[in-house]
């Protein structure tokens, strides 16, 4: 099996860091014409030459529209809705309106804003792939992370519904559950959890690992590999799935 994305045009949101960045680089290496965006210009500027970048806040529908007005006239084959923020780590009664809304806007509203722009193009060509970044928090419960959990369950439902709605037009829609991914964001999540519950960050790190059957953390490149597979012709009949690349997360909150 040798995956090629030659001739494909792909848009990946939040490609400045983490899994979005790893996916942009992987797809570029496989021959795709890659477009990506981020809030953070510095992350974008260090991507390889040949990747087209936009500074764009994907929670802003006008900014998303302006970006797609530039990309879509050349066509599009693959949309990776990757942007998401962790939201606050605190009991629900302490979550502010702003914290709730911000988490919703970046994690789920952005996926709606991007999806509704690419679907007419995909329908016209009778083909297309949409991949949404979910989370184990989108299939399990997670105390003290209520905005993130609500937003990611919305992503799961959006993914399943889009797969059913768009399947007759040969458009495939899948979700990815990344699990515990090594990187800056995981360090921030571990720190916030440790502070909220007044426990050692190393203990939080251990608890997250034992919540998975394989007792593991994974690398952003492993997520990128799965996105490339699902985007390629090898995934041509894979749709409506929420695929874990996570060593199988049994619980996000092991109680010791
Ligand atoms: N890291 C994990 O362990 C983990 C686990 C499960 C799910 N996820 C999900 O996977 C996806 C990618 O996570 P990650 O850890 O690679 O991300 P990350 O936190 O490393 O952030 C990646 C990029 O997103 C950008 N970004 C944030 N808000 C944005 C906005 N409004 N518009 C445009 N760009 C924005 C940031 O500037 C950053 O460069 C997210 O949807 C996340 O919720 C992550």
PDB file of C-alpha atoms and ligand atoms in Angstrom:
ATOM      1  CA  UNK A   1       0.000   0.000   0.000  1.00  0.00           C
ATOM      2  CA  UNK A   2       1.400   3.353  -1.012  1.00  0.00           C
ATOM      3  CA  UNK A   3      -0.728   6.402  -0.278  1.00  0.00           C
ATOM      4  CA  UNK A   4      -0.672   9.256  -2.763  1.00  0.00           C
ATOM      5  CA  UNK A   5      -2.589  12.512  -2.532  1.00  0.00           C
ATOM      6  CA  UNK A   6      -1.233  13.833  -5.853  1.00  0.00           C
ATOM      7  CA  UNK A   7      -3.726  16.157  -7.499  1.00  0.00           C
ATOM      8  CA  UNK A   8      -5.788  16.608  -4.320  1.00  0.00           C
ATOM      9  CA  UNK A   9      -6.489  19.998  -2.772  1.00  0.00           C
ATOM     10  CA  UNK A  10      -6.911  19.975   1.004  1.00  0.00           C
ATOM     11  CA  UNK A  11      -7.834  22.542   3.645  1.00  0.00           C
ATOM     12  CA  UNK A  12      -6.737  21.911   7.261  1.00  0.00           C
ATOM     13  CA  UNK A  13      -7.769  24.338   9.989  1.00  0.00           C
ATOM     14  CA  UNK A  14      -5.304  25.293  12.750  1.00  0.00           C
ATOM     15  CA  UNK A  15      -2.181  24.071  10.963  1.00  0.00           C
ATOM     16  CA  UNK A  16       0.229  26.224  12.933  1.00  0.00           C
ATOM     17  CA  UNK A  17       0.890  23.642  15.671  1.00  0.00           C
ATOM     18  CA  UNK A  18       0.070  20.170  16.944  1.00  0.00           C
ATOM     19  CA  UNK A  19      -1.895  17.691  14.850  1.00  0.00           C
ATOM     20  CA  UNK A  20      -2.936  20.263  12.241  1.00  0.00           C
ATOM     21  CA  UNK A  21       0.687  21.075  11.577  1.00  0.00           C
ATOM     22  CA  UNK A  22       1.680  17.375  11.431  1.00  0.00           C
ATOM     23  CA  UNK A  23      -1.203  16.708   9.018  1.00  0.00           C
ATOM     24  CA  UNK A  24      -0.336  19.662   6.767  1.00  0.00           C
ATOM     25  CA  UNK A  25       3.261  18.438   6.507  1.00  0.00           C
ATOM     26  CA  UNK A  26       2.259  14.790   5.924  1.00  0.00           C
ATOM     27  CA  UNK A  27      -0.264  15.655   3.204  1.00  0.00           C
ATOM     28  CA  UNK A  28       2.188  18.020   1.525  1.00  0.00           C
ATOM     29  CA  UNK A  29       4.748  15.171   1.410  1.00  0.00           C
ATOM     30  CA  UNK A  30       2.136  12.900  -0.191  1.00  0.00           C
ATOM     31  CA  UNK A  31       1.675  15.378  -3.026  1.00  0.00           C
ATOM     32  CA  UNK A  32      -1.469  17.299  -2.025  1.00  0.00           C
ATOM     33  CA  UNK A  33      -1.866  21.035  -2.544  1.00  0.00           C
ATOM     34  CA  UNK A  34      -2.249  22.048   1.095  1.00  0.00           C
ATOM     35  CA  UNK A  35      -4.058  25.123   2.441  1.00  0.00           C
ATOM     36  CA  UNK A  36      -4.107  25.825   6.149  1.00  0.00           C
ATOM     37  CA  UNK A  37      -4.923  28.614   8.558  1.00  0.00           C
ATOM     38  CA  UNK A  38      -4.243  29.579  12.148  1.00  0.00           C
ATOM     39  CA  UNK A  39      -4.613  32.468  14.574  1.00  0.00           C
ATOM     40  CA  UNK A  40      -0.869  32.295  15.140  1.00  0.00           C
ATOM     41  CA  UNK A  41       1.154  33.654  12.242  1.00  0.00           C
ATOM     42  CA  UNK A  42       4.500  32.442  13.644  1.00  0.00           C
ATOM     43  CA  UNK A  43       3.424  28.781  13.571  1.00  0.00           C
ATOM     44  CA  UNK A  44       2.304  29.163   9.954  1.00  0.00           C
ATOM     45  CA  UNK A  45       5.493  30.892   8.856  1.00  0.00           C
ATOM     46  CA  UNK A  46       7.642  27.882   9.808  1.00  0.00           C
ATOM     47  CA  UNK A  47       5.667  25.416   7.660  1.00  0.00           C
ATOM     48  CA  UNK A  48       7.453  24.028   4.588  1.00  0.00           C
ATOM     49  CA  UNK A  49       7.468  26.093   1.379  1.00  0.00           C
ATOM     50  CA  UNK A  50       4.588  25.221  -0.910  1.00  0.00           C
ATOM     51  CA  UNK A  51       1.904  25.120   1.816  1.00  0.00           C
ATOM     52  CA  UNK A  52      -0.514  28.044   1.394  1.00  0.00           C
ATOM     53  CA  UNK A  53      -1.363  29.749   4.690  1.00  0.00           C
ATOM     54  CA  UNK A  54      -3.989  32.177   5.954  1.00  0.00           C
ATOM     55  CA  UNK A  55      -4.216  33.977   9.271  1.00  0.00           C
ATOM     56  CA  UNK A  56      -7.841  33.289  10.189  1.00  0.00           C
ATOM     57  CA  UNK A  57      -9.911  32.849  13.337  1.00  0.00           C
ATOM     58  CA  UNK A  58     -12.167  29.933  12.380  1.00  0.00           C
ATOM     59  CA  UNK A  59     -14.681  30.882  15.071  1.00  0.00           C
ATOM     60  CA  UNK A  60     -15.421  34.045  13.031  1.00  0.00           C
ATOM     61  CA  UNK A  61     -17.837  33.183  10.180  1.00  0.00           C
ATOM     62  CA  UNK A  62     -16.960  36.285   8.143  1.00  0.00           C
ATOM     63  CA  UNK A  63     -13.239  35.452   8.328  1.00  0.00           C
ATOM     64  CA  UNK A  64     -13.927  31.838   7.312  1.00  0.00           C
ATOM     65  CA  UNK A  65     -16.011  32.999   4.343  1.00  0.00           C
ATOM     66  CA  UNK A  66     -13.301  35.420   3.209  1.00  0.00           C
ATOM     67  CA  UNK A  67     -10.708  32.613   3.347  1.00  0.00           C
ATOM     68  CA  UNK A  68     -12.829  30.141   1.367  1.00  0.00           C
ATOM     69  CA  UNK A  69     -13.633  32.857  -1.205  1.00  0.00           C
ATOM     70  CA  UNK A  70      -9.925  32.686  -2.078  1.00  0.00           C
ATOM     71  CA  UNK A  71      -9.524  28.872  -1.982  1.00  0.00           C
ATOM     72  CA  UNK A  72     -12.683  27.412  -3.485  1.00  0.00           C
ATOM     73  CA  UNK A  73     -12.501  28.883  -7.019  1.00  0.00           C
ATOM     74  CA  UNK A  74      -9.592  26.425  -7.561  1.00  0.00           C
ATOM     75  CA  UNK A  75     -11.648  23.508  -6.168  1.00  0.00           C
ATOM     76  CA  UNK A  76     -11.229  21.370  -3.039  1.00  0.00           C
ATOM     77  CA  UNK A  77     -11.179  17.611  -2.349  1.00  0.00           C
ATOM     78  CA  UNK A  78     -10.520  17.197   1.381  1.00  0.00           C
ATOM     79  CA  UNK A  79     -11.554  19.289   4.421  1.00  0.00           C
ATOM     80  CA  UNK A  80      -9.921  18.611   7.806  1.00  0.00           C
ATOM     81  CA  UNK A  81     -11.806  20.386  10.603  1.00  0.00           C
ATOM     82  CA  UNK A  82      -8.995  20.279  13.151  1.00  0.00           C
ATOM     83  CA  UNK A  83      -9.238  23.515  15.188  1.00  0.00           C
ATOM     84  CA  UNK A  84     -10.327  23.094  18.796  1.00  0.00           C
ATOM     85  CA  UNK A  85      -9.466  24.499  22.208  1.00  0.00           C
ATOM     86  CA  UNK A  86      -9.541  22.718  25.546  1.00  0.00           C
ATOM     87  CA  UNK A  87     -11.773  25.227  27.345  1.00  0.00           C
ATOM     88  CA  UNK A  88     -11.699  25.722  31.108  1.00  0.00           C
ATOM     89  CA  UNK A  89     -11.003  23.030  33.705  1.00  0.00           C
ATOM     90  CA  UNK A  90     -13.418  23.860  36.522  1.00  0.00           C
ATOM     91  CA  UNK A  91     -16.747  22.812  38.040  1.00  0.00           C
ATOM     92  CA  UNK A  92     -19.739  23.697  35.855  1.00  0.00           C
ATOM     93  CA  UNK A  93     -21.042  26.339  38.291  1.00  0.00           C
ATOM     94  CA  UNK A  94     -17.817  28.324  37.847  1.00  0.00           C
ATOM     95  CA  UNK A  95     -17.855  28.333  34.033  1.00  0.00           C
ATOM     96  CA  UNK A  96     -18.573  31.812  32.635  1.00  0.00           C
ATOM     97  CA  UNK A  97     -20.758  32.549  29.611  1.00  0.00           C
ATOM     98  CA  UNK A  98     -17.663  33.671  27.727  1.00  0.00           C
ATOM     99  CA  UNK A  99     -15.718  30.485  28.494  1.00  0.00           C
ATOM    100  CA  UNK A 100     -18.661  28.319  27.413  1.00  0.00           C
ATOM    101  CA  UNK A 101     -19.263  30.284  24.201  1.00  0.00           C
ATOM    102  CA  UNK A 102     -15.599  30.458  23.225  1.00  0.00           C
ATOM    103  CA  UNK A 103     -15.165  26.709  23.556  1.00  0.00           C
ATOM    104  CA  UNK A 104     -18.316  26.077  21.510  1.00  0.00           C
ATOM    105  CA  UNK A 105     -17.320  28.574  18.816  1.00  0.00           C
ATOM    106  CA  UNK A 106     -13.842  27.174  18.224  1.00  0.00           C
ATOM    107  CA  UNK A 107     -14.661  23.467  18.624  1.00  0.00           C
ATOM    108  CA  UNK A 108     -18.010  23.089  16.839  1.00  0.00           C
ATOM    109  CA  UNK A 109     -19.218  26.356  15.271  1.00  0.00           C
ATOM    110  CA  UNK A 110     -15.997  26.482  13.210  1.00  0.00           C
ATOM    111  CA  UNK A 111     -16.689  23.014  11.798  1.00  0.00           C
ATOM    112  CA  UNK A 112     -20.149  24.150  10.710  1.00  0.00           C
ATOM    113  CA  UNK A 113     -18.776  27.360   9.110  1.00  0.00           C
ATOM    114  CA  UNK A 114     -16.182  25.395   7.088  1.00  0.00           C
ATOM    115  CA  UNK A 115     -18.393  22.431   6.211  1.00  0.00           C
ATOM    116  CA  UNK A 116     -21.228  24.523   4.780  1.00  0.00           C
ATOM    117  CA  UNK A 117     -18.755  26.250   2.454  1.00  0.00           C
ATOM    118  CA  UNK A 118     -17.125  23.093   1.076  1.00  0.00           C
ATOM    119  CA  UNK A 119     -20.263  20.951   0.674  1.00  0.00           C
ATOM    120  CA  UNK A 120     -21.612  22.739  -2.452  1.00  0.00           C
ATOM    121  CA  UNK A 121     -18.228  22.189  -4.154  1.00  0.00           C
ATOM    122  CA  UNK A 122     -18.141  18.524  -3.100  1.00  0.00           C
ATOM    123  CA  UNK A 123     -21.740  17.967  -4.244  1.00  0.00           C
ATOM    124  CA  UNK A 124     -21.052  19.551  -7.642  1.00  0.00           C
ATOM    125  CA  UNK A 125     -18.097  17.213  -8.238  1.00  0.00           C
ATOM    126  CA  UNK A 126     -19.842  14.232  -6.560  1.00  0.00           C
ATOM    127  CA  UNK A 127     -16.849  13.520  -4.334  1.00  0.00           C
ATOM    128  CA  UNK A 128     -15.203  14.834  -1.205  1.00  0.00           C
ATOM    129  CA  UNK A 129     -13.794  13.909   2.177  1.00  0.00           C
ATOM    130  CA  UNK A 130     -14.446  15.639   5.489  1.00  0.00           C
ATOM    131  CA  UNK A 131     -12.508  14.681   8.617  1.00  0.00           C
ATOM    132  CA  UNK A 132     -13.468  16.177  11.970  1.00  0.00           C
ATOM    133  CA  UNK A 133     -11.222  16.112  15.032  1.00  0.00           C
ATOM    134  CA  UNK A 134     -13.289  14.760  17.897  1.00  0.00           C
ATOM    135  CA  UNK A 135     -11.803  13.629  21.233  1.00  0.00           C
ATOM    136  CA  UNK A 136     -12.444  10.851  23.711  1.00  0.00           C
ATOM    137  CA  UNK A 137     -14.345  13.726  25.403  1.00  0.00           C
ATOM    138  CA  UNK A 138     -16.773  13.461  22.469  1.00  0.00           C
ATOM    139  CA  UNK A 139     -17.700   9.848  23.244  1.00  0.00           C
ATOM    140  CA  UNK A 140     -17.176   9.685  27.052  1.00  0.00           C
ATOM    141  CA  UNK A 141     -17.885  11.900  30.056  1.00  0.00           C
ATOM    142  CA  UNK A 142     -15.156  14.066  31.641  1.00  0.00           C
ATOM    143  CA  UNK A 143     -15.822  15.864  34.954  1.00  0.00           C
ATOM    144  CA  UNK A 144     -14.716  19.523  35.192  1.00  0.00           C
ATOM    145  CA  UNK A 145     -14.457  19.882  31.395  1.00  0.00           C
ATOM    146  CA  UNK A 146     -18.153  20.433  30.612  1.00  0.00           C
ATOM    147  CA  UNK A 147     -17.798  23.004  27.767  1.00  0.00           C
ATOM    148  CA  UNK A 148     -15.232  20.855  25.927  1.00  0.00           C
ATOM    149  CA  UNK A 149     -17.246  17.667  26.413  1.00  0.00           C
ATOM    150  CA  UNK A 150     -20.466  19.315  25.192  1.00  0.00           C
ATOM    151  CA  UNK A 151     -18.679  20.764  22.164  1.00  0.00           C
ATOM    152  CA  UNK A 152     -16.985  17.485  21.237  1.00  0.00           C
ATOM    153  CA  UNK A 153     -20.191  15.420  21.619  1.00  0.00           C
ATOM    154  CA  UNK A 154     -21.660  17.966  19.203  1.00  0.00           C
ATOM    155  CA  UNK A 155     -18.787  17.182  16.825  1.00  0.00           C
ATOM    156  CA  UNK A 156     -19.581  13.440  17.057  1.00  0.00           C
ATOM    157  CA  UNK A 157     -23.231  14.071  16.242  1.00  0.00           C
ATOM    158  CA  UNK A 158     -22.375  16.491  13.449  1.00  0.00           C
ATOM    159  CA  UNK A 159     -19.993  13.893  11.951  1.00  0.00           C
ATOM    160  CA  UNK A 160     -22.548  11.070  11.987  1.00  0.00           C
ATOM    161  CA  UNK A 161     -25.304  13.315  10.595  1.00  0.00           C
ATOM    162  CA  UNK A 162     -23.096  14.706   7.819  1.00  0.00           C
ATOM    163  CA  UNK A 163     -22.043  11.171   6.833  1.00  0.00           C
ATOM    164  CA  UNK A 164     -25.725  10.220   6.413  1.00  0.00           C
ATOM    165  CA  UNK A 165     -26.726  13.482   4.710  1.00  0.00           C
ATOM    166  CA  UNK A 166     -23.810  13.567   2.262  1.00  0.00           C
ATOM    167  CA  UNK A 167     -23.159   9.870   1.596  1.00  0.00           C
ATOM    168  CA  UNK A 168     -25.558   9.768  -1.385  1.00  0.00           C
ATOM    169  CA  UNK A 169     -23.355  12.440  -3.017  1.00  0.00           C
ATOM    170  CA  UNK A 170     -20.218  10.288  -2.566  1.00  0.00           C
ATOM    171  CA  UNK A 171     -18.956  12.541   0.229  1.00  0.00           C
ATOM    172  CA  UNK A 172     -17.352  10.696   3.142  1.00  0.00           C
ATOM    173  CA  UNK A 173     -17.337  12.113   6.672  1.00  0.00           C
ATOM    174  CA  UNK A 174     -15.355  10.622   9.558  1.00  0.00           C
ATOM    175  CA  UNK A 175     -14.159  11.682  12.998  1.00  0.00           C
ATOM    176  CA  UNK A 176     -10.847  11.047  14.741  1.00  0.00           C
ATOM    177  CA  UNK A 177     -10.350  10.464  18.471  1.00  0.00           C
ATOM    178  CA  UNK A 178      -6.745  11.401  19.210  1.00  0.00           C
ATOM    179  CA  UNK A 179      -6.522  10.381  22.869  1.00  0.00           C
ATOM    180  CA  UNK A 180      -3.474  11.569  24.850  1.00  0.00           C
ATOM    181  CA  UNK A 181      -1.316  13.362  22.286  1.00  0.00           C
ATOM    182  CA  UNK A 182       2.234  14.374  23.191  1.00  0.00           C
ATOM    183  CA  UNK A 183       2.825  18.108  22.841  1.00  0.00           C
ATOM    184  CA  UNK A 184       2.335  21.557  24.366  1.00  0.00           C
ATOM    185  CA  UNK A 185      -1.422  21.286  24.587  1.00  0.00           C
ATOM    186  CA  UNK A 186      -1.274  18.025  26.598  1.00  0.00           C
ATOM    187  CA  UNK A 187       1.164  19.699  28.990  1.00  0.00           C
ATOM    188  CA  UNK A 188      -1.309  22.595  29.459  1.00  0.00           C
ATOM    189  CA  UNK A 189      -4.205  20.174  30.034  1.00  0.00           C
ATOM    190  CA  UNK A 190      -2.212  18.171  32.595  1.00  0.00           C
ATOM    191  CA  UNK A 191      -1.161  21.353  34.416  1.00  0.00           C
ATOM    192  CA  UNK A 192      -4.741  22.706  34.527  1.00  0.00           C
ATOM    193  CA  UNK A 193      -6.075  19.360  35.806  1.00  0.00           C
ATOM    194  CA  UNK A 194      -3.360  19.187  38.493  1.00  0.00           C
ATOM    195  CA  UNK A 195      -4.123  22.730  39.668  1.00  0.00           C
ATOM    196  CA  UNK A 196      -7.915  22.244  39.647  1.00  0.00           C
ATOM    197  CA  UNK A 197      -7.683  19.097  41.778  1.00  0.00           C
ATOM    198  CA  UNK A 198      -4.536  20.022  43.729  1.00  0.00           C
ATOM    199  CA  UNK A 199      -2.564  16.934  42.713  1.00  0.00           C
ATOM    200  CA  UNK A 200       0.911  16.386  41.272  1.00  0.00           C
ATOM    201  CA  UNK A 201       1.101  16.807  37.443  1.00  0.00           C
ATOM    202  CA  UNK A 202       3.037  13.527  37.263  1.00  0.00           C
ATOM    203  CA  UNK A 203       0.070  11.788  38.896  1.00  0.00           C
ATOM    204  CA  UNK A 204      -2.288  13.320  36.301  1.00  0.00           C
ATOM    205  CA  UNK A 205       0.067  12.127  33.544  1.00  0.00           C
ATOM    206  CA  UNK A 206      -0.020   8.599  35.007  1.00  0.00           C
ATOM    207  CA  UNK A 207      -3.819   8.640  35.382  1.00  0.00           C
ATOM    208  CA  UNK A 208      -4.342   9.689  31.761  1.00  0.00           C
ATOM    209  CA  UNK A 209      -2.100   6.833  30.593  1.00  0.00           C
ATOM    210  CA  UNK A 210      -3.893   4.179  32.666  1.00  0.00           C
ATOM    211  CA  UNK A 211      -7.242   5.397  31.320  1.00  0.00           C
ATOM    212  CA  UNK A 212      -6.254   3.794  28.005  1.00  0.00           C
ATOM    213  CA  UNK A 213      -6.092   0.040  27.413  1.00  0.00           C
ATOM    214  CA  UNK A 214      -2.616   0.366  25.939  1.00  0.00           C
ATOM    215  CA  UNK A 215      -1.567   2.759  28.762  1.00  0.00           C
ATOM    216  CA  UNK A 216      -0.081   5.156  26.245  1.00  0.00           C
ATOM    217  CA  UNK A 217       0.435   8.593  24.810  1.00  0.00           C
ATOM    218  CA  UNK A 218       0.548   9.020  21.028  1.00  0.00           C
ATOM    219  CA  UNK A 219       2.386  11.401  18.685  1.00  0.00           C
ATOM    220  CA  UNK A 220       0.715  13.992  16.396  1.00  0.00           C
ATOM    221  CA  UNK A 221       2.243  12.204  13.380  1.00  0.00           C
ATOM    222  CA  UNK A 222       0.180   9.073  14.172  1.00  0.00           C
ATOM    223  CA  UNK A 223      -3.005  11.154  13.879  1.00  0.00           C
ATOM    224  CA  UNK A 224      -1.715  12.652  10.628  1.00  0.00           C
ATOM    225  CA  UNK A 225      -1.103   9.131   9.230  1.00  0.00           C
ATOM    226  CA  UNK A 226      -4.710   8.110   9.945  1.00  0.00           C
ATOM    227  CA  UNK A 227      -6.053  11.318   8.376  1.00  0.00           C
ATOM    228  CA  UNK A 228      -3.969  10.613   5.248  1.00  0.00           C
ATOM    229  CA  UNK A 229      -5.272   7.040   5.050  1.00  0.00           C
ATOM    230  CA  UNK A 230      -8.918   8.090   5.473  1.00  0.00           C
ATOM    231  CA  UNK A 231      -8.449  10.877   2.910  1.00  0.00           C
ATOM    232  CA  UNK A 232      -6.939   8.553   0.327  1.00  0.00           C
ATOM    233  CA  UNK A 233      -8.565   6.087  -2.023  1.00  0.00           C
ATOM    234  CA  UNK A 234      -7.824   3.300   0.480  1.00  0.00           C
ATOM    235  CA  UNK A 235     -10.553   4.785   2.669  1.00  0.00           C
ATOM    236  CA  UNK A 236     -13.061   5.035  -0.182  1.00  0.00           C
ATOM    237  CA  UNK A 237     -15.797   3.153   1.665  1.00  0.00           C
ATOM    238  CA  UNK A 238     -15.028   4.333   5.191  1.00  0.00           C
ATOM    239  CA  UNK A 239     -17.650   6.850   6.337  1.00  0.00           C
ATOM    240  CA  UNK A 240     -19.638   7.696   9.454  1.00  0.00           C
ATOM    241  CA  UNK A 241     -16.890   6.337  11.723  1.00  0.00           C
ATOM    242  CA  UNK A 242     -15.325   7.848  14.818  1.00  0.00           C
ATOM    243  CA  UNK A 243     -11.845   6.320  14.631  1.00  0.00           C
ATOM    244  CA  UNK A 244      -9.648   6.159  17.724  1.00  0.00           C
ATOM    245  CA  UNK A 245      -5.872   6.581  17.428  1.00  0.00           C
ATOM    246  CA  UNK A 246      -5.494   6.422  21.165  1.00  0.00           C
ATOM    247  CA  UNK A 247      -4.668   2.936  22.424  1.00  0.00           C
ATOM    248  CA  UNK A 248      -8.439   2.730  23.230  1.00  0.00           C
ATOM    249  CA  UNK A 249      -9.481   5.261  25.838  1.00  0.00           C
ATOM    250  CA  UNK A 250     -11.576   3.396  28.428  1.00  0.00           C
ATOM    251  CA  UNK A 251     -12.042   6.435  30.692  1.00  0.00           C
ATOM    252  CA  UNK A 252     -10.806  10.025  30.802  1.00  0.00           C
ATOM    253  CA  UNK A 253     -11.137  10.112  34.566  1.00  0.00           C
ATOM    254  CA  UNK A 254      -9.765   7.076  36.376  1.00  0.00           C
ATOM    255  CA  UNK A 255     -10.834   7.290  40.036  1.00  0.00           C
ATOM    256  CA  UNK A 256      -8.095   5.904  42.243  1.00  0.00           C
TER     257      UNK A 256
HETATM  258  N1  LIG B   1      -3.871  17.343  22.096  1.00  0.00           N
HETATM  259  C1  LIG B   1      -4.664  16.373  22.501  1.00  0.00           C
HETATM  260  O1  LIG B   1      -4.254  15.553  23.330  1.00  0.00           O
HETATM  261  C2  LIG B   1      -6.061  16.214  21.933  1.00  0.00           C
HETATM  262  C3  LIG B   1      -6.826  15.137  22.354  1.00  0.00           C
HETATM  263  C4  LIG B   1      -8.094  14.959  21.817  1.00  0.00           C
HETATM  264  C5  LIG B   1      -8.579  15.828  20.872  1.00  0.00           C
HETATM  265  N2  LIG B   1      -7.828  16.882  20.464  1.00  0.00           N
HETATM  266  C6  LIG B   1      -8.389  17.765  19.419  1.00  0.00           C
HETATM  267  O2  LIG B   1      -7.542  17.703  18.273  1.00  0.00           O
HETATM  268  C7  LIG B   1      -7.523  18.974  17.600  1.00  0.00           C
HETATM  269  C8  LIG B   1      -6.096  19.487  17.460  1.00  0.00           C
HETATM  270  O3  LIG B   1      -5.530  19.573  18.768  1.00  0.00           O
HETATM  271  P1  LIG B   1      -4.003  20.009  19.006  1.00  0.00           P
HETATM  272  O4  LIG B   1      -3.666  19.517  20.382  1.00  0.00           O
HETATM  273  O5  LIG B   1      -3.168  19.594  17.854  1.00  0.00           O
HETATM  274  O6  LIG B   1      -4.159  21.606  19.011  1.00  0.00           O
HETATM  275  P2  LIG B   1      -3.220  22.727  19.690  1.00  0.00           P
HETATM  276  O7  LIG B   1      -3.769  23.125  21.007  1.00  0.00           O
HETATM  277  O8  LIG B   1      -1.801  22.258  19.589  1.00  0.00           O
HETATM  278  O9  LIG B   1      -3.527  23.966  18.747  1.00  0.00           O
HETATM  279  C9  LIG B   1      -3.258  23.916  17.393  1.00  0.00           C
HETATM  280  C10 LIG B   1      -3.430  25.301  16.794  1.00  0.00           C
HETATM  281  O10 LIG B   1      -4.786  25.762  16.890  1.00  0.00           O
HETATM  282  C11 LIG B   1      -4.728  27.162  16.724  1.00  0.00           C
HETATM  283  N3  LIG B   1      -6.016  27.777  17.023  1.00  0.00           N
HETATM  284  C12 LIG B   1      -6.636  27.867  18.232  1.00  0.00           C
HETATM  285  N4  LIG B   1      -7.803  28.523  18.109  1.00  0.00           N
HETATM  286  C13 LIG B   1      -7.938  28.838  16.792  1.00  0.00           C
HETATM  287  C14 LIG B   1      -8.928  29.551  16.045  1.00  0.00           C
HETATM  288  N5  LIG B   1     -10.016  30.059  16.638  1.00  0.00           N
HETATM  289  N6  LIG B   1      -8.745  29.706  14.705  1.00  0.00           N
HETATM  290  C15 LIG B   1      -7.634  29.226  14.104  1.00  0.00           C
HETATM  291  N7  LIG B   1      -6.658  28.565  14.769  1.00  0.00           N
HETATM  292  C16 LIG B   1      -6.810  28.384  16.097  1.00  0.00           C
HETATM  293  C17 LIG B   1      -3.602  27.536  17.680  1.00  0.00           C
HETATM  294  O11 LIG B   1      -3.095  28.830  17.405  1.00  0.00           O
HETATM  295  C18 LIG B   1      -2.591  26.415  17.435  1.00  0.00           C
HETATM  296  O12 LIG B   1      -1.590  26.817  16.514  1.00  0.00           O
HETATM  297  C19 LIG B   1      -8.459  19.874  18.415  1.00  0.00           C
HETATM  298  O13 LIG B   1      -9.746  19.860  17.860  1.00  0.00           O
HETATM  299  C20 LIG B   1      -8.464  19.220  19.785  1.00  0.00           C
HETATM  300  O14 LIG B   1      -9.609  19.531  20.521  1.00  0.00           O
HETATM  301  C21 LIG B   1      -6.586  17.101  20.990  1.00  0.00           C
END
